[in-house]
XYZ file of N, CA and C in Angstrom:
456
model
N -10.850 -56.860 6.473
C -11.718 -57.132 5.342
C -12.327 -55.838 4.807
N -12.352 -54.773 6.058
C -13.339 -53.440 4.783
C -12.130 -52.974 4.308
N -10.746 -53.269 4.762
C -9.888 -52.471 4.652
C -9.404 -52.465 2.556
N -10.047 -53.899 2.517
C -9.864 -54.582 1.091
C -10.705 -53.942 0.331
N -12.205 -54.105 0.633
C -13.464 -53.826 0.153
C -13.030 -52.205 -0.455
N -12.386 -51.744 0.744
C -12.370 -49.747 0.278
C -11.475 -49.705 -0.702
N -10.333 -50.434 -0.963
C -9.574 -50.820 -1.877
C -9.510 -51.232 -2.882
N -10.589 -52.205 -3.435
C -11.158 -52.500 -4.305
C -12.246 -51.565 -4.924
N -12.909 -50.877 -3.934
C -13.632 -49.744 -4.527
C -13.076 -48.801 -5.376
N -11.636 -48.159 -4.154
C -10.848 -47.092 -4.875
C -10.469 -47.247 -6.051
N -10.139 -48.570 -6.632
C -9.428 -48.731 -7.467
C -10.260 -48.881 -8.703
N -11.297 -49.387 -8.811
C -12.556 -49.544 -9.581
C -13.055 -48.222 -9.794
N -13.202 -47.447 -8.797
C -13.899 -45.819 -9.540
C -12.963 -45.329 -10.272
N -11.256 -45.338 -9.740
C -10.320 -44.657 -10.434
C -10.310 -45.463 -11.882
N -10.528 -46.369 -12.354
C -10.544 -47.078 -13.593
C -11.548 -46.891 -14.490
N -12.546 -46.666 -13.676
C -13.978 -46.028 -14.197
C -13.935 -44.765 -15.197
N -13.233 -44.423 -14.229
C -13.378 -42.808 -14.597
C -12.226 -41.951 -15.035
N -11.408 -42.970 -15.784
C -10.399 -42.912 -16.654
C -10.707 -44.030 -17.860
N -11.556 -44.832 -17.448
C -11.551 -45.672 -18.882
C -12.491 -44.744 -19.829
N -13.544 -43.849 -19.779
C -13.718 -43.225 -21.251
C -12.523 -42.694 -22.265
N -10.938 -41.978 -21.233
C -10.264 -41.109 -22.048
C -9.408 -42.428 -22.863
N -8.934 -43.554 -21.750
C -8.462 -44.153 -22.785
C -9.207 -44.753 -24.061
N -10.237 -45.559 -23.919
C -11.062 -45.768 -25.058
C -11.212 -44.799 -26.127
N -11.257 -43.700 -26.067
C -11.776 -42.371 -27.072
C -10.786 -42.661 -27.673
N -9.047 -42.938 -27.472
C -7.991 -42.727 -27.921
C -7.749 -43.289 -28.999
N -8.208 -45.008 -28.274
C -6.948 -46.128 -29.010
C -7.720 -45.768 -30.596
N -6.423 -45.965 -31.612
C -6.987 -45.428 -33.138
C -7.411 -47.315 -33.104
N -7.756 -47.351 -34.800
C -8.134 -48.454 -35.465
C -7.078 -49.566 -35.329
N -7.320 -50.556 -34.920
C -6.016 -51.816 -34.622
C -5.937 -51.945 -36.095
N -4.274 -51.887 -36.347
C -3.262 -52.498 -37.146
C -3.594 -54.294 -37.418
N -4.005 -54.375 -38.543
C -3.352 -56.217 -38.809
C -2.353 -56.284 -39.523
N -1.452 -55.248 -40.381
C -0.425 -55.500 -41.036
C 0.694 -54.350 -41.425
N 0.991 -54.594 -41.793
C 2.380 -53.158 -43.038
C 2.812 -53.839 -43.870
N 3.171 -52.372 -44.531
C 3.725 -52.869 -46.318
C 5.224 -53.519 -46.468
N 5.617 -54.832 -46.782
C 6.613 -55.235 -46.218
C 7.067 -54.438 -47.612
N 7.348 -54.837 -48.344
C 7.583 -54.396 -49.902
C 7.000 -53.565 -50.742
N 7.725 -52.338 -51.400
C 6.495 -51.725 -52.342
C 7.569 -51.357 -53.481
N 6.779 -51.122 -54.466
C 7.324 -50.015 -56.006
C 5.789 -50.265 -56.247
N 5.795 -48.640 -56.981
C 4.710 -48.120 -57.493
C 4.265 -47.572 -56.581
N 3.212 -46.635 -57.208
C 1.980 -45.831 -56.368
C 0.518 -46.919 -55.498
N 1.027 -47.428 -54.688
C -0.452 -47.921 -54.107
C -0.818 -47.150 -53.325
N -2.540 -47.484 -52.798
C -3.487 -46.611 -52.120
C -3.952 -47.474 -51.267
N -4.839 -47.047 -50.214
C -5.353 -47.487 -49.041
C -6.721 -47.286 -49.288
N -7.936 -48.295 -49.222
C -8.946 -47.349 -49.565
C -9.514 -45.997 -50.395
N -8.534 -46.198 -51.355
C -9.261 -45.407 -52.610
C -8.901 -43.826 -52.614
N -8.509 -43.768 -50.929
C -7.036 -42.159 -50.555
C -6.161 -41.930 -51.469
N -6.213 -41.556 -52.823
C -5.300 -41.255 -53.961
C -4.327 -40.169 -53.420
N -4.806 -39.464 -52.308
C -3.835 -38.474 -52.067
C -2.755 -38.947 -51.301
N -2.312 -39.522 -50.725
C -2.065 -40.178 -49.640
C -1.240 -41.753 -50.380
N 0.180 -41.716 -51.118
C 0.316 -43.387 -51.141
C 0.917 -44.076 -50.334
N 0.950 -45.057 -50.202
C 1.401 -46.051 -49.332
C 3.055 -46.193 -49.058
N 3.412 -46.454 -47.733
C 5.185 -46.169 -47.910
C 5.409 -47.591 -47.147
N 6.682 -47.797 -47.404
C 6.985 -48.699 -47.156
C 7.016 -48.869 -45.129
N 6.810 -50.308 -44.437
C 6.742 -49.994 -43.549
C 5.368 -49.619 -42.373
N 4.701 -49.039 -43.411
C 3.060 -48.464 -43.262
C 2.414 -48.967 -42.382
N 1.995 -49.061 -41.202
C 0.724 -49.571 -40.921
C 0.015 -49.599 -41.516
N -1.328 -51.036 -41.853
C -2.665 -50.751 -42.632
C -3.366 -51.389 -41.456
N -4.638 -50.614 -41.153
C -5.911 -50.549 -40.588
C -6.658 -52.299 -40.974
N -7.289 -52.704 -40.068
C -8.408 -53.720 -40.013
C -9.660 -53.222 -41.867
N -9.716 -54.337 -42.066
C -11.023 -54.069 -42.898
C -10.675 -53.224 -44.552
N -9.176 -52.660 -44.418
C -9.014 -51.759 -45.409
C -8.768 -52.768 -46.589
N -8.109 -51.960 -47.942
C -8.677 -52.338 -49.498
C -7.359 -51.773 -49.596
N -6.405 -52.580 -50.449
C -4.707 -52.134 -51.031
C -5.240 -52.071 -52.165
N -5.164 -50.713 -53.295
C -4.785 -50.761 -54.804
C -3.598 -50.086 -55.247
N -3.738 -50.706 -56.261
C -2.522 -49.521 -57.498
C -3.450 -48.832 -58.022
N -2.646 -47.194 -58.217
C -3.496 -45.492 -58.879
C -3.112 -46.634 -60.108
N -2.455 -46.959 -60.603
C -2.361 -47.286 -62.651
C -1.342 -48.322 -62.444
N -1.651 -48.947 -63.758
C -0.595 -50.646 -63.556
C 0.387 -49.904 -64.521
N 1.233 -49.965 -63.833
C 3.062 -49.671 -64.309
C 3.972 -51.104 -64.353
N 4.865 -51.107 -65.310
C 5.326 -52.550 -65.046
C 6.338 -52.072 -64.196
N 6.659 -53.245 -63.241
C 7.744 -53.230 -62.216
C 6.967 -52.823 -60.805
N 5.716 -52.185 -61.035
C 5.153 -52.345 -59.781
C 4.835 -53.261 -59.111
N 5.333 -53.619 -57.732
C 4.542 -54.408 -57.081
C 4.296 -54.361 -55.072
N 3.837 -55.100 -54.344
C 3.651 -54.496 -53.185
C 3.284 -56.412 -52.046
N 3.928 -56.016 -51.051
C 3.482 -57.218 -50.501
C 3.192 -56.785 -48.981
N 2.401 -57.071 -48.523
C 1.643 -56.793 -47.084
C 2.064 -58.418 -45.856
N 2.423 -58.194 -44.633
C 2.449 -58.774 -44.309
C 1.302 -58.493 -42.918
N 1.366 -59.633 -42.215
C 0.584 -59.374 -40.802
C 1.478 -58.817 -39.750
N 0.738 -59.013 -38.580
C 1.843 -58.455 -37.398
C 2.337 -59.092 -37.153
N 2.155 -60.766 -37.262
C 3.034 -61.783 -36.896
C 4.396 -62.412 -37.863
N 4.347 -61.888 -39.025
C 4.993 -61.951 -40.214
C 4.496 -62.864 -41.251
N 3.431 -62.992 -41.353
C 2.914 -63.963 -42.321
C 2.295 -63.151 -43.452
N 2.458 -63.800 -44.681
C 2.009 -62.615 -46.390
C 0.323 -62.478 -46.159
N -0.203 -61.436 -46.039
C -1.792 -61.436 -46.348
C -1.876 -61.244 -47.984
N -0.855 -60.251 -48.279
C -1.323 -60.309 -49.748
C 0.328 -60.008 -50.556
N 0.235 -60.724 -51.797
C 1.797 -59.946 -52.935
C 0.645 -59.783 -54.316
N 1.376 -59.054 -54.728
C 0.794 -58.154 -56.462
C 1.908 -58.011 -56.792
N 1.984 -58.788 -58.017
C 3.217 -58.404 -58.745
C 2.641 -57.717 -60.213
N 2.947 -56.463 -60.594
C 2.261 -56.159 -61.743
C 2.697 -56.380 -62.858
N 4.222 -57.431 -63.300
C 4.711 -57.987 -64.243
C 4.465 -59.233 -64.946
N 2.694 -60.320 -63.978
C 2.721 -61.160 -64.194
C 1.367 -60.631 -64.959
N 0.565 -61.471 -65.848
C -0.559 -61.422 -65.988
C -1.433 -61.166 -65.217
N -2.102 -60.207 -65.219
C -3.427 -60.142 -63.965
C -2.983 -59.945 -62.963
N -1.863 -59.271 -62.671
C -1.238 -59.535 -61.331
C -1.971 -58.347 -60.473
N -2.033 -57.213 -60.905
C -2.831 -55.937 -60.144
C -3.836 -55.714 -60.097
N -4.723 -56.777 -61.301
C -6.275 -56.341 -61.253
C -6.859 -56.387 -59.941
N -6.643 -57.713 -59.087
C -7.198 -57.810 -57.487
C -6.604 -56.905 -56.835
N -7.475 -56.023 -55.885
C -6.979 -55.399 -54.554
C -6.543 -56.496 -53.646
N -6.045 -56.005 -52.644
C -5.604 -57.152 -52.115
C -6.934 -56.164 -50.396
N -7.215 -57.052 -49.756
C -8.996 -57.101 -48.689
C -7.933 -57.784 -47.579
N -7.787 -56.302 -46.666
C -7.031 -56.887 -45.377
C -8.154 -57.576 -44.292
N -7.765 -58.166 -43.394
C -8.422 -58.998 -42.539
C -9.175 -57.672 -41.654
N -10.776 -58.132 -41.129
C -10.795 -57.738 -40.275
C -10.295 -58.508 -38.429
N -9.989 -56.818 -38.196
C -9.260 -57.378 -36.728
C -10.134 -57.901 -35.645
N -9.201 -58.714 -34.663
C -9.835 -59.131 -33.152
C -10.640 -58.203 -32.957
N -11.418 -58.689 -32.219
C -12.416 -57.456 -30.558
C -10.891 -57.018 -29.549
N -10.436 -56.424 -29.555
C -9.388 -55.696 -28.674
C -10.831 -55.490 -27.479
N -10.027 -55.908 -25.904
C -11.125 -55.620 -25.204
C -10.571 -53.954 -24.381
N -11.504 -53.439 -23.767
C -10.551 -52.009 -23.746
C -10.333 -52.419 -22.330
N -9.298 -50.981 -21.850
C -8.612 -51.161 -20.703
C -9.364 -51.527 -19.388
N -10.661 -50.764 -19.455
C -11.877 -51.193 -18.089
C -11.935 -52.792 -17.928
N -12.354 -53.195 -19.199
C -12.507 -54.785 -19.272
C -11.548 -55.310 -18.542
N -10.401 -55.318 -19.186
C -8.764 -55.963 -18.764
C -8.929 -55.909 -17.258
N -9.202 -54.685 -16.717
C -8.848 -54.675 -15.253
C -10.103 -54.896 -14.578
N -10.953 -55.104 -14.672
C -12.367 -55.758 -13.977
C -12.135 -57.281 -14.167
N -11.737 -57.622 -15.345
C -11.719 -59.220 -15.260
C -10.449 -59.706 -14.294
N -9.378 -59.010 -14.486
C -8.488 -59.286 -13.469
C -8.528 -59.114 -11.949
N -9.684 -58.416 -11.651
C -9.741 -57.618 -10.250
C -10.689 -58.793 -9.653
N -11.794 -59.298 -11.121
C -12.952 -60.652 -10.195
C -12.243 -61.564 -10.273
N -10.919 -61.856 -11.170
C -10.609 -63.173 -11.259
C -9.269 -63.277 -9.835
N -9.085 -62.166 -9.611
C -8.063 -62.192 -8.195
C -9.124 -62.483 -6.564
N -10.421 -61.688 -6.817
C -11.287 -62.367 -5.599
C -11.882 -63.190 -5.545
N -12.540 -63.647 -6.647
C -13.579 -64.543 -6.721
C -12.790 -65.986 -7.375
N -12.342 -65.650 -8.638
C -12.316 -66.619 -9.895
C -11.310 -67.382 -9.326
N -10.027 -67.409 -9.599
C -8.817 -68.513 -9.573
C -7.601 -67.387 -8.487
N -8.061 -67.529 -7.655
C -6.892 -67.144 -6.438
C -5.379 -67.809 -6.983
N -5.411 -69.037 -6.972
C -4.032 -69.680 -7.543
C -3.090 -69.419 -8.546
N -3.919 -68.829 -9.371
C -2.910 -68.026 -10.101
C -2.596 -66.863 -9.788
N -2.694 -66.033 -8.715
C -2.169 -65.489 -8.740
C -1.011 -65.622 -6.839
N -1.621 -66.847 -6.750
C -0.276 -67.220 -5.628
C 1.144 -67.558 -5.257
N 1.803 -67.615 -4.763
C 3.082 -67.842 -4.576
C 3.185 -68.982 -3.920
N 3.511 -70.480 -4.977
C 3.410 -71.363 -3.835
C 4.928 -72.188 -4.806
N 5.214 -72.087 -3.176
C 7.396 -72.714 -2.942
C 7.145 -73.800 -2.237
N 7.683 -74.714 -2.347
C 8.344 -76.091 -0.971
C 9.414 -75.593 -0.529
N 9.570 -75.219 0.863
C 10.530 -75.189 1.407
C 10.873 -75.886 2.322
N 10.068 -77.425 1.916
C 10.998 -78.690 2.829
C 11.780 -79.580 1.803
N 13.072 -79.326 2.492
C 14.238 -80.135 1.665
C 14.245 -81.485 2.052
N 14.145 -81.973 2.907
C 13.981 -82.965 3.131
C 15.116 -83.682 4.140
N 14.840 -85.096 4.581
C 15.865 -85.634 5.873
C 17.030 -85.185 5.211
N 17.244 -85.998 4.611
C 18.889 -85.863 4.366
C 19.345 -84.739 3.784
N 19.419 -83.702 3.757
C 19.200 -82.158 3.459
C 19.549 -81.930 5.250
N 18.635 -82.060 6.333
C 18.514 -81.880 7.828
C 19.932 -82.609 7.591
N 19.664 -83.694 8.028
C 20.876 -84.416 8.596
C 22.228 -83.935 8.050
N 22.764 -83.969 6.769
C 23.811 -83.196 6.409
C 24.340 -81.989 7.137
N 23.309 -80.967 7.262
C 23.198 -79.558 8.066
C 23.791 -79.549 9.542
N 23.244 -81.335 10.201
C 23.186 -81.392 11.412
C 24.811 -81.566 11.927
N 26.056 -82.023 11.093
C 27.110 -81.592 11.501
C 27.825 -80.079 11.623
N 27.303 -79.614 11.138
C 27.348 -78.423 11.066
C 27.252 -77.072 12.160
N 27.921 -76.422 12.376
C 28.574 -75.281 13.406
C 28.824 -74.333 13.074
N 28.199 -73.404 13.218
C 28.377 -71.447 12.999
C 29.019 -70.968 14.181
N 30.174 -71.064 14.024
C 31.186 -70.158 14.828
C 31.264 -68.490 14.288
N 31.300 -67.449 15.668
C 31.343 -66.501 15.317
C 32.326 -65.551 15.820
């Protein structure tokens, strides 16, 4: 039992004291990319910078067009493949709206992940993480077996 306890320690300081570098890291979670584009669009109002096809876009961000060109247009999907936004700039009114990406989940960071997994392996639900087989076949399973002879 301390042999666990020191084990569980070790493993908890080493997580400790590596979870600031990963946290500092992770950038802004992704909710989508540009499935489709023509024209110049922008990300938040970054004129320098346009949008390419493919793109990651950031939680919380703002899609425009620099100037309504006809034939421009742009469609955003999520990560799961579903449309958050299409602009077609050939229809009426089609570019005046930005298109207002979702803000993202709480991503929990890596410390979290492994503290909840570390109480939920001692304390919380042991069973999930057990290995449980039947390995009784039963009589007639035996009995079948029981004619049976390993000659060697």
């Amino acid at each position: 039992m301390k042999m666990l306890w020191v084990t569980v320690l070790f493993v908890g300081l080493t997580v400790i004291s590596f979870a600031p570098t990963v946290t500092a890291r992770t950038p802004q979670t992704p909710v989508g990319y540009v499935l489709e584009i023509e024209g110049e669009w922008y990300l938040n109002g970054n004129t320098s910078e346009p949008l390419r096809r493919w793109q990651k876009l950031p939680s919380g961000g703002t899609v425009r067009i620099k100037a309504l060109t006809p034939g421009a247009r742009i469609v955003v999907a999520g990560l799961s493949g579903e449309i958050i936004g299409n602009r077609d700039c050939d229809s009426n009114d089609g570019c005046s709206q930005p298109i207002k990406l979702p803000k993202g989940h709480m991503q929990r960071s890596l410390l979290r992940v492994a503290l909840d997994a570390t109480v939920d392996l001692l304390w919380g639900s042991p069973d999930r993480y057990a290995l449980a087989r039947v390995r009784n076949y039963g009589a007639r399973f035996r009995k079948a077996l029981s004619g049976w002879r390993v000659e060697g």
